[in-house]
GROMACS .gro file of C-alpha atoms in nm:
model
  373
    1MET     CA    1   0.000   0.000   0.000
    2ARG     CA    2   0.133   0.344  -0.092
    3PRO     CA    3   0.212   0.589   0.191
    4LEU     CA    4  -0.061   0.847   0.250
    5ARG     CA    5   0.170   1.132   0.143
    6GLN     CA    6   0.214   0.970  -0.198
    7ILE     CA    7  -0.159   0.920  -0.233
    8ALA     CA    8  -0.220   1.285  -0.148
    9MET     CA    9   0.038   1.401  -0.404
   10ALA     CA   10  -0.115   1.178  -0.670
   11GLY     CA   11  -0.457   1.314  -0.580
   12SER     CA   12  -0.350   1.675  -0.626
   13LEU     CA   13  -0.233   1.595  -0.979
   14PHE     CA   14  -0.541   1.386  -1.052
   15LEU     CA   15  -0.779   1.664  -0.951
   16ALA     CA   16  -0.600   1.950  -1.123
   17GLY     CA   17  -0.824   1.939  -1.430
   18LEU     CA   18  -1.160   1.879  -1.265
   19PRO     CA   19  -1.412   2.159  -1.320
   20MET     CA   20  -1.640   2.291  -1.049
   21VAL     CA   21  -1.890   2.024  -0.947
   22SER     CA   22  -2.208   2.026  -0.740
   23ALA     CA   23  -2.177   1.882  -0.392
   24GLN     CA   24  -2.394   1.762  -0.105
   25THR     CA   25  -2.298   1.725   0.261
   26PHE     CA   26  -2.375   1.412   0.461
   27SER     CA   27  -2.294   1.295   0.813
   28SER     CA   28  -2.115   0.985   0.941
   29ASP     CA   29  -1.992   0.859   1.276
   30ALA     CA   30  -1.652   1.008   1.186
   31GLY     CA   31  -1.797   1.349   1.099
   32GLN     CA   32  -1.927   1.518   0.788
   33PHE     CA   33  -1.827   1.432   0.433
   34ARG     CA   34  -1.890   1.582   0.092
   35LEU     CA   35  -2.041   1.400  -0.203
   36GLU     CA   36  -1.956   1.565  -0.534
   37THR     CA   37  -2.141   1.496  -0.858
   38VAL     CA   38  -1.868   1.462  -1.120
   39ALA     CA   39  -2.066   1.335  -1.421
   40THR     CA   40  -2.426   1.257  -1.516
   41GLY     CA   41  -2.613   1.109  -1.810
   42LEU     CA   42  -2.466   0.757  -1.809
   43GLU     CA   43  -2.695   0.466  -1.898
   44HIS     CA   44  -2.669   0.211  -1.617
   45PRO     CA   45  -2.295   0.255  -1.556
   46TRP     CA   46  -2.138  -0.063  -1.421
   47SER     CA   47  -1.764  -0.018  -1.363
   48LEU     CA   48  -1.498   0.251  -1.331
   49ALA     CA   49  -1.123   0.248  -1.399
   50PHE     CA   50  -0.867   0.526  -1.349
   51LEU     CA   51  -0.619   0.597  -1.627
   52PRO     CA   52  -0.265   0.717  -1.543
   53ASP     CA   53  -0.326   1.057  -1.705
   54GLY     CA   54  -0.618   1.133  -1.472
   55ALA     CA   55  -0.897   1.035  -1.712
   56MET     CA   56  -1.148   0.764  -1.621
   57LEU     CA   57  -1.312   0.482  -1.816
   58VAL     CA   58  -1.672   0.395  -1.739
   59THR     CA   59  -1.868   0.100  -1.876
   60GLU     CA   60  -2.238   0.127  -1.951
   61ARG     CA   61  -2.431  -0.197  -1.936
   62ALA     CA   62  -2.596  -0.094  -2.263
   63GLY     CA   63  -2.267  -0.179  -2.436
   64ARG     CA   64  -2.070   0.144  -2.440
   65LEU     CA   65  -1.728   0.226  -2.299
   66ARG     CA   66  -1.705   0.596  -2.212
   67ILE     CA   67  -1.421   0.826  -2.113
   68LEU     CA   68  -1.437   1.101  -1.853
   69ARG     CA   69  -1.154   1.350  -1.900
   70ASP     CA   70  -1.100   1.669  -1.698
   71GLY     CA   71  -1.438   1.612  -1.541
   72VAL     CA   72  -1.615   1.611  -1.879
   73LEU     CA   73  -1.787   1.302  -2.019
   74ASP     CA   74  -1.704   1.254  -2.387
   75PRO     CA   75  -2.037   1.226  -2.571
   76ASP     CA   76  -1.894   0.963  -2.806
   77ALA     CA   77  -1.839   0.603  -2.697
   78ILE     CA   78  -1.493   0.451  -2.737
   79PRO     CA   79  -1.489   0.239  -3.055
   80GLY     CA   80  -1.370  -0.119  -3.070
   81VAL     CA   81  -1.575  -0.277  -2.788
   82PRO     CA   82  -1.620  -0.650  -2.863
   83GLU     CA   83  -1.950  -0.790  -2.985
   84LEU     CA   84  -2.183  -0.843  -2.688
   85VAL     CA   85  -2.545  -0.889  -2.595
   86VAL     CA   86  -2.756  -0.662  -2.375
   87SER     CA   87  -3.018  -0.885  -2.214
   88GLY     CA   88  -3.159  -0.881  -1.861
   89GLN     CA   89  -2.865  -0.836  -1.625
   90GLY     CA   90  -2.616  -0.888  -1.906
   91GLY     CA   91  -2.429  -0.636  -2.117
   92LEU     CA   92  -2.094  -0.464  -2.087
   93LEU     CA   93  -1.979  -0.523  -1.731
   94ASP     CA   94  -1.636  -0.472  -1.574
   95VAL     CA   95  -1.332  -0.281  -1.701
   96LEU     CA   96  -0.991  -0.348  -1.547
   97LEU     CA   97  -0.647  -0.216  -1.637
   98HIS     CA   98  -0.347  -0.446  -1.673
   99PRO     CA   99  -0.105  -0.400  -1.377
  100ASP     CA  100   0.153  -0.267  -1.630
  101PHE     CA  101  -0.099  -0.057  -1.822
  102GLU     CA  102   0.133   0.242  -1.849
  103LYS     CA  103   0.377   0.026  -2.046
  104ASN     CA  104   0.149  -0.202  -2.249
  105ARG     CA  105  -0.182  -0.007  -2.266
  106THR     CA  106  -0.375  -0.333  -2.212
  107LEU     CA  107  -0.713  -0.350  -2.045
  108PHE     CA  108  -0.973  -0.621  -1.984
  109LEU     CA  109  -1.349  -0.617  -2.033
  110SER     CA  110  -1.610  -0.864  -1.910
  111TYR     CA  111  -1.943  -0.885  -2.086
  112ALA     CA  112  -2.237  -1.104  -2.186
  113HIS     CA  113  -2.222  -1.273  -2.524
  114ARG     CA  114  -2.484  -1.458  -2.728
  115GLY     CA  115  -2.415  -1.746  -2.965
  116ASP     CA  116  -2.609  -2.033  -3.122
  117GLU     CA  117  -2.608  -2.222  -2.791
  118GLY     CA  118  -2.726  -1.932  -2.576
  119MET     CA  119  -2.560  -1.666  -2.363
  120THR     CA  120  -2.252  -1.666  -2.144
  121THR     CA  121  -1.986  -1.451  -1.976
  122ARG     CA  122  -1.677  -1.358  -2.172
  123VAL     CA  123  -1.355  -1.168  -2.099
  124ALA     CA  124  -1.159  -0.992  -2.371
  125LYS     CA  125  -0.831  -0.805  -2.357
  126ALA     CA  126  -0.750  -0.509  -2.581
  127LYS     CA  127  -0.502  -0.228  -2.634
  128PHE     CA  128  -0.635   0.117  -2.548
  129ASP     CA  129  -0.464   0.354  -2.790
  130GLN     CA  130  -0.569   0.694  -2.923
  131ASP     CA  131  -0.902   0.664  -2.744
  132ARG     CA  132  -1.002   0.343  -2.920
  133LEU     CA  133  -0.966  -0.031  -2.857
  134GLU     CA  134  -0.733  -0.228  -3.081
  135ASP     CA  135  -0.622  -0.593  -3.098
  136VAL     CA  136  -0.931  -0.719  -2.916
  137GLU     CA  137  -0.892  -1.084  -2.817
  138VAL     CA  138  -1.132  -1.309  -2.623
  139ILE     CA  139  -0.931  -1.484  -2.351
  140PHE     CA  140  -1.206  -1.649  -2.144
  141GLU     CA  141  -1.553  -1.788  -2.208
  142ALA     CA  142  -1.765  -1.965  -1.947
  143ARG     CA  143  -1.910  -2.297  -2.064
  144PRO     CA  144  -2.176  -2.420  -2.115
  145ARG     CA  145  -2.400  -2.142  -2.239
  146SER     CA  146  -2.757  -2.089  -2.121
  147SER     CA  147  -3.077  -1.918  -2.233
  148LYS     CA  148  -3.098  -1.740  -1.895
  149SER     CA  149  -3.029  -1.365  -1.877
  150ARG     CA  150  -2.940  -1.351  -1.507
  151HIS     CA  151  -2.635  -1.382  -1.283
  152PHE     CA  152  -2.355  -1.320  -1.530
  153ALA     CA  153  -2.138  -1.189  -1.240
  154GLY     CA  154  -1.842  -1.035  -1.435
  155ARG     CA  155  -1.638  -0.874  -1.156
  156MET     CA  156  -1.262  -0.901  -1.207
  157GLU     CA  157  -0.946  -0.832  -1.007
  158PHE     CA  158  -0.571  -0.890  -1.031
  159ASP     CA  159  -0.376  -1.045  -0.746
  160SER     CA  160  -0.023  -0.944  -0.647
  161ASP     CA  161   0.120  -1.217  -0.876
  162GLY     CA  162  -0.052  -1.071  -1.182
  163TYR     CA  163  -0.317  -1.341  -1.221
  164LEU     CA  164  -0.667  -1.239  -1.321
  165TYR     CA  165  -0.972  -1.345  -1.118
  166VAL     CA  166  -1.304  -1.361  -1.305
  167ALA     CA  167  -1.640  -1.417  -1.135
  168VAL     CA  168  -1.911  -1.612  -1.317
  169GLY     CA  169  -2.259  -1.633  -1.165
  170ASP     CA  170  -2.477  -1.942  -1.145
  171ARG     CA  171  -2.678  -1.798  -1.437
  172GLY     CA  172  -2.999  -1.838  -1.238
  173GLU     CA  173  -2.961  -2.217  -1.240
  174MET     CA  174  -2.848  -2.272  -0.883
  175ASP     CA  175  -2.734  -2.634  -0.901
  176ARG     CA  176  -2.467  -2.541  -1.155
  177ALA     CA  177  -2.268  -2.377  -0.875
  178GLN     CA  178  -2.187  -2.720  -0.726
  179ASP     CA  179  -2.087  -2.876  -1.057
  180THR     CA  180  -1.713  -2.824  -1.097
  181SER     CA  181  -1.724  -2.943  -1.457
  182ASP     CA  182  -1.947  -2.642  -1.531
  183ASP     CA  183  -1.791  -2.294  -1.533
  184ALA     CA  184  -2.095  -2.125  -1.377
  185GLY     CA  185  -2.113  -2.034  -1.010
  186GLY     CA  186  -1.750  -1.971  -0.923
  187VAL     CA  187  -1.433  -1.767  -0.959
  188HIS     CA  188  -1.179  -1.848  -1.230
  189ARG     CA  189  -0.810  -1.758  -1.204
  190ILE     CA  190  -0.629  -1.716  -1.534
  191THR     CA  191  -0.318  -1.563  -1.685
  192VAL     CA  192  -0.344  -1.247  -1.896
  193ASN     CA  193  -0.354  -1.474  -2.201
  194GLY     CA  194  -0.641  -1.682  -2.064
  195GLU     CA  195  -0.450  -1.992  -1.956
  196PRO     CA  196  -0.526  -2.158  -1.620
  197ALA     CA  197  -0.307  -1.995  -1.355
  198PRO     CA  198  -0.036  -2.213  -1.196
  199GLY     CA  199  -0.153  -2.371  -0.873
  200ASN     CA  200  -0.523  -2.377  -0.962
  201PRO     CA  201  -0.697  -2.663  -0.776
  202GLY     CA  202  -0.835  -2.815  -1.096
  203LEU     CA  203  -0.491  -2.874  -1.246
  204ASP     CA  204  -0.449  -3.175  -1.019
  205ASN     CA  205  -0.814  -3.281  -1.012
  206PRO     CA  206  -0.986  -3.414  -1.327
  207ARG     CA  207  -1.328  -3.342  -1.173
  208VAL     CA  208  -1.259  -2.967  -1.149
  209ASN     CA  209  -1.225  -2.737  -1.450
  210ASP     CA  210  -0.869  -2.609  -1.487
  211THR     CA  211  -0.951  -2.240  -1.448
  212PHE     CA  212  -1.157  -2.273  -1.128
  213PHE     CA  213  -1.022  -2.109  -0.814
  214THR     CA  214  -1.343  -2.134  -0.604
  215TRP     CA  215  -1.699  -2.257  -0.658
  216GLY     CA  216  -2.036  -2.257  -0.482
  217ASN     CA  217  -2.070  -1.882  -0.550
  218ARG     CA  218  -2.414  -1.750  -0.649
  219ASN     CA  219  -2.357  -1.410  -0.812
  220ILE     CA  220  -2.047  -1.212  -0.713
  221GLN     CA  221  -2.096  -0.838  -0.765
  222GLY     CA  222  -1.798  -0.705  -0.571
  223MET     CA  223  -1.431  -0.799  -0.582
  224THR     CA  224  -1.121  -0.623  -0.448
  225ILE     CA  225  -0.770  -0.694  -0.323
  226HIS     CA  226  -0.686  -0.633   0.041
  227PRO     CA  227  -0.424  -0.354   0.055
  228ASP     CA  228  -0.217  -0.527   0.325
  229THR     CA  229  -0.261  -0.903   0.288
  230GLY     CA  230  -0.307  -0.922  -0.090
  231ALA     CA  231  -0.604  -1.157  -0.045
  232ILE     CA  232  -0.896  -1.129  -0.288
  233TRP     CA  233  -1.222  -1.036  -0.114
  234THR     CA  234  -1.566  -1.074  -0.273
  235HIS     CA  235  -1.930  -1.028  -0.194
  236GLU     CA  236  -2.220  -1.197  -0.361
  237HIS     CA  237  -2.596  -1.173  -0.380
  238GLY     CA  238  -2.805  -1.414  -0.182
  239PRO     CA  239  -3.173  -1.467  -0.276
  240ARG     CA  240  -3.403  -1.319  -0.008
  241GLY     CA  241  -3.130  -1.266   0.249
  242GLY     CA  242  -2.793  -1.431   0.266
  243ASP     CA  243  -2.578  -1.173   0.083
  244GLU     CA  244  -2.221  -1.274   0.172
  245ILE     CA  245  -1.871  -1.133   0.210
  246ASN     CA  246  -1.600  -1.393   0.151
  247ILE     CA  247  -1.222  -1.409   0.134
  248LEU     CA  248  -1.122  -1.628  -0.159
  249ARG     CA  249  -0.910  -1.933  -0.085
  250ALA     CA  250  -0.804  -2.180  -0.353
  251GLY     CA  251  -1.025  -2.487  -0.388
  252THR     CA  252  -1.288  -2.361  -0.145
  253ASN     CA  253  -1.657  -2.442  -0.185
  254TYR     CA  254  -1.866  -2.147  -0.062
  255GLY     CA  255  -2.176  -2.360  -0.040
  256TRP     CA  256  -2.442  -2.221  -0.272
  257PRO     CA  257  -2.709  -2.361  -0.289
  258GLU     CA  258  -2.632  -2.641  -0.041
  259ILE     CA  259  -2.601  -2.387   0.241
  260THR     CA  260  -2.737  -2.033   0.257
  261TYR     CA  261  -2.870  -1.778   0.503
  262GLY     CA  262  -3.137  -1.674   0.253
  263ILE     CA  263  -3.464  -1.819   0.127
  264ASP     CA  264  -3.619  -1.843  -0.219
  265TYR     CA  265  -3.799  -1.540  -0.362
  266SER     CA  266  -4.121  -1.738  -0.325
  267GLY     CA  267  -4.066  -1.752   0.052
  268ILE     CA  268  -3.993  -2.125   0.046
  269PRO     CA  269  -3.660  -2.240   0.198
  270ILE     CA  270  -3.393  -2.337  -0.052
  271THR     CA  271  -3.228  -2.554   0.211
  272LEU     CA  272  -3.258  -2.594   0.586
  273ASP     CA  273  -2.879  -2.590   0.622
  274THR     CA  274  -2.664  -2.286   0.689
  275GLU     CA  275  -2.346  -2.487   0.730
  276LYS     CA  276  -2.200  -2.816   0.613
  277GLU     CA  277  -1.866  -2.985   0.648
  278GLY     CA  278  -1.629  -2.888   0.368
  279MET     CA  279  -1.816  -2.565   0.286
  280ALA     CA  280  -1.694  -2.223   0.393
  281GLN     CA  281  -1.884  -1.983   0.615
  282PRO     CA  282  -1.905  -1.620   0.504
  283LEU     CA  283  -1.705  -1.359   0.691
  284HIS     CA  284  -2.026  -1.157   0.707
  285TYR     CA  285  -2.380  -1.182   0.572
  286TRP     CA  286  -2.687  -0.963   0.542
  287ASP     CA  287  -3.043  -1.070   0.615
  288PRO     CA  288  -3.254  -0.911   0.475
  289SER     CA  289  -3.064  -0.868   0.151
  290ILE     CA  290  -2.910  -0.531   0.063
  291ALA     CA  291  -2.810  -0.645  -0.293
  292PRO     CA  292  -2.442  -0.547  -0.257
  293SER     CA  293  -2.250  -0.421  -0.559
  294GLY     CA  294  -1.898  -0.282  -0.582
  295MET     CA  295  -1.651  -0.277  -0.294
  296ALA     CA  296  -1.327  -0.108  -0.195
  297PHE     CA  297  -1.098  -0.076   0.105
  298TYR     CA  298  -1.042   0.281   0.218
  299THR     CA  299  -0.675   0.383   0.202
  300GLY     CA  300  -0.709   0.761   0.166
  301PRO     CA  301  -0.548   1.027   0.384
  302GLY     CA  302  -0.860   1.230   0.454
  303ARG     CA  303  -1.034   1.014   0.713
  304PRO     CA  304  -0.791   0.825   0.941
  305GLU     CA  305  -1.084   0.665   1.125
  306TRP     CA  306  -1.176   0.483   0.804
  307GLN     CA  307  -0.832   0.341   0.728
  308GLY     CA  308  -0.868  -0.023   0.622
  309ASP     CA  309  -1.248  -0.015   0.639
  310LEU     CA  310  -1.445  -0.189   0.365
  311PHE     CA  311  -1.703   0.010   0.170
  312VAL     CA  312  -1.985  -0.172  -0.010
  313GLY     CA  313  -2.252  -0.028  -0.237
  314ALA     CA  314  -2.612  -0.147  -0.214
  315LEU     CA  315  -2.860  -0.168  -0.502
  316LYS     CA  316  -3.179  -0.280  -0.331
  317LEU     CA  317  -3.145  -0.074  -0.012
  318GLN     CA  318  -2.978   0.220  -0.191
  319LYS     CA  319  -2.694   0.305   0.043
  320LEU     CA  320  -2.320   0.282   0.102
  321VAL     CA  321  -2.216   0.049   0.384
  322ARG     CA  322  -1.897   0.097   0.585
  323LEU     CA  323  -1.762  -0.212   0.762
  324SER     CA  324  -1.483  -0.200   1.019
  325ILE     CA  325  -1.323  -0.545   1.027
  326SER     CA  326  -1.052  -0.689   1.248
  327ASP     CA  327  -0.942  -1.048   1.313
  328GLY     CA  328  -1.195  -1.170   1.060
  329VAL     CA  329  -1.491  -1.018   1.245
  330VAL     CA  330  -1.706  -0.717   1.153
  331ARG     CA  331  -1.671  -0.487   1.454
  332GLU     CA  332  -1.881  -0.200   1.325
  333GLU     CA  333  -2.132  -0.147   1.044
  334GLU     CA  334  -2.250   0.197   0.940
  335ASP     CA  335  -2.501   0.292   0.670
  336LEU     CA  336  -2.414   0.602   0.467
  337LEU     CA  337  -2.595   0.797   0.192
  338THR     CA  338  -2.931   0.653   0.293
  339ASP     CA  339  -3.100   0.977   0.182
  340LEU     CA  340  -2.937   0.983  -0.161
  341GLY     CA  341  -3.206   0.759  -0.311
  342ALA     CA  342  -2.971   0.588  -0.555
  343ARG     CA  343  -2.874   0.231  -0.639
  344ILE     CA  344  -2.497   0.221  -0.591
  345ARG     CA  345  -2.342  -0.010  -0.851
  346ASP     CA  346  -1.967   0.040  -0.810
  347VAL     CA  347  -1.730   0.162  -0.539
  348ARG     CA  348  -1.365   0.240  -0.614
  349MET     CA  349  -1.073   0.385  -0.421
  350GLY     CA  350  -0.935   0.660  -0.642
  351PRO     CA  351  -0.574   0.773  -0.690
  352ASP     CA  352  -0.680   1.105  -0.535
  353GLY     CA  353  -0.751   0.940  -0.199
  354ALA     CA  354  -1.129   0.970  -0.242
  355LEU     CA  355  -1.398   0.707  -0.282
  356TRP     CA  356  -1.569   0.706  -0.620
  357LEU     CA  357  -1.921   0.573  -0.678
  358LEU     CA  358  -2.141   0.486  -0.976
  359THR     CA  359  -2.520   0.482  -0.956
  360ASP     CA  360  -2.723   0.226  -1.149
  361ASP     CA  361  -2.987   0.424  -1.332
  362SER     CA  362  -3.091   0.518  -1.684
  363GLU     CA  363  -2.943   0.858  -1.591
  364GLY     CA  364  -2.656   0.720  -1.386
  365LYS     CA  365  -2.399   0.940  -1.215
  366VAL     CA  366  -2.035   0.942  -1.113
  367TYR     CA  367  -1.984   1.061  -0.755
  368ARG     CA  368  -1.674   1.146  -0.555
  369LEU     CA  369  -1.684   1.116  -0.175
  370LEU     CA  370  -1.449   1.331   0.038
  371PRO     CA  371  -1.425   1.413   0.409
  372GLY     CA  372  -1.530   1.757   0.531
  373GLN     CA  373  -1.787   2.011   0.419
   0.00000   0.00000   0.00000
């Protein structure tokens, strides 16, 4: 993790070109903070990535990749996005920069794709050059396909060894999450070229697909790397209740749908079990469901009380949740932005030391959260 002084210096450069923005003041247990509206008019924005020059890339689920430069959203979409399908919860999903982006200009996109056999989750890599995508190459495709238009997952993250983690949902067919010959319902760890990462549990087990890292995951909508330990943390949607936060460990079965703290949308239990031998317990769960989406650890200089806290957006309950965690236990949970009235889709820690948020709406916004008035 970078020292706070370096983060602050980077932030001053990052913010130099931002125009005046509207702001609202909210309260927290640590004092007041300011929520600035940086951009508006995005159609269901899904993910945000910060470019080295201070610009930002934003995906719209409708299939467009947009650029926000000097606080101004370019009206034209970036050309070169791979062929995709917009259906139900599917569309253009995550955008993630290669760890050596400044040198190789490579980024990764996750998205829904339709073929003769149905729909699935894909990941493509591309070169971002002169505000367009070049050399687009599909490096991962979840198999088999399905007619369902739910639970594509799509969140991605790099670990400290440079391997890419890709979440694939159960596609609304829950039993697939326990079938390790089926790519649905788990997290896949691959190289930047799409090969199974060394050490994957399936490499030594013919019953487990080679790219699997974990399974028994319903629909992961948040993924981030811990700034101190380097572990990959996720959260996933439960049905009615049972949203979970998990720390990914190789070869771990997270239980869905054999164990869950939620029930079916009909009100009927999915299972009577909340734990079973050989299946991991969540670090934390919500009941009722908040529909979590996006997550980031706070590492900014502006609010020392928040250092190391985990921030999670909520779609259903329309809020930002702050979790203080130590020794694997949530010690404090605070709801923020409950009066904003917005579905929070993504949460990112910015190079300026601020938290950045996307709202999931047909007129979605980019927000920047800072301490103070």
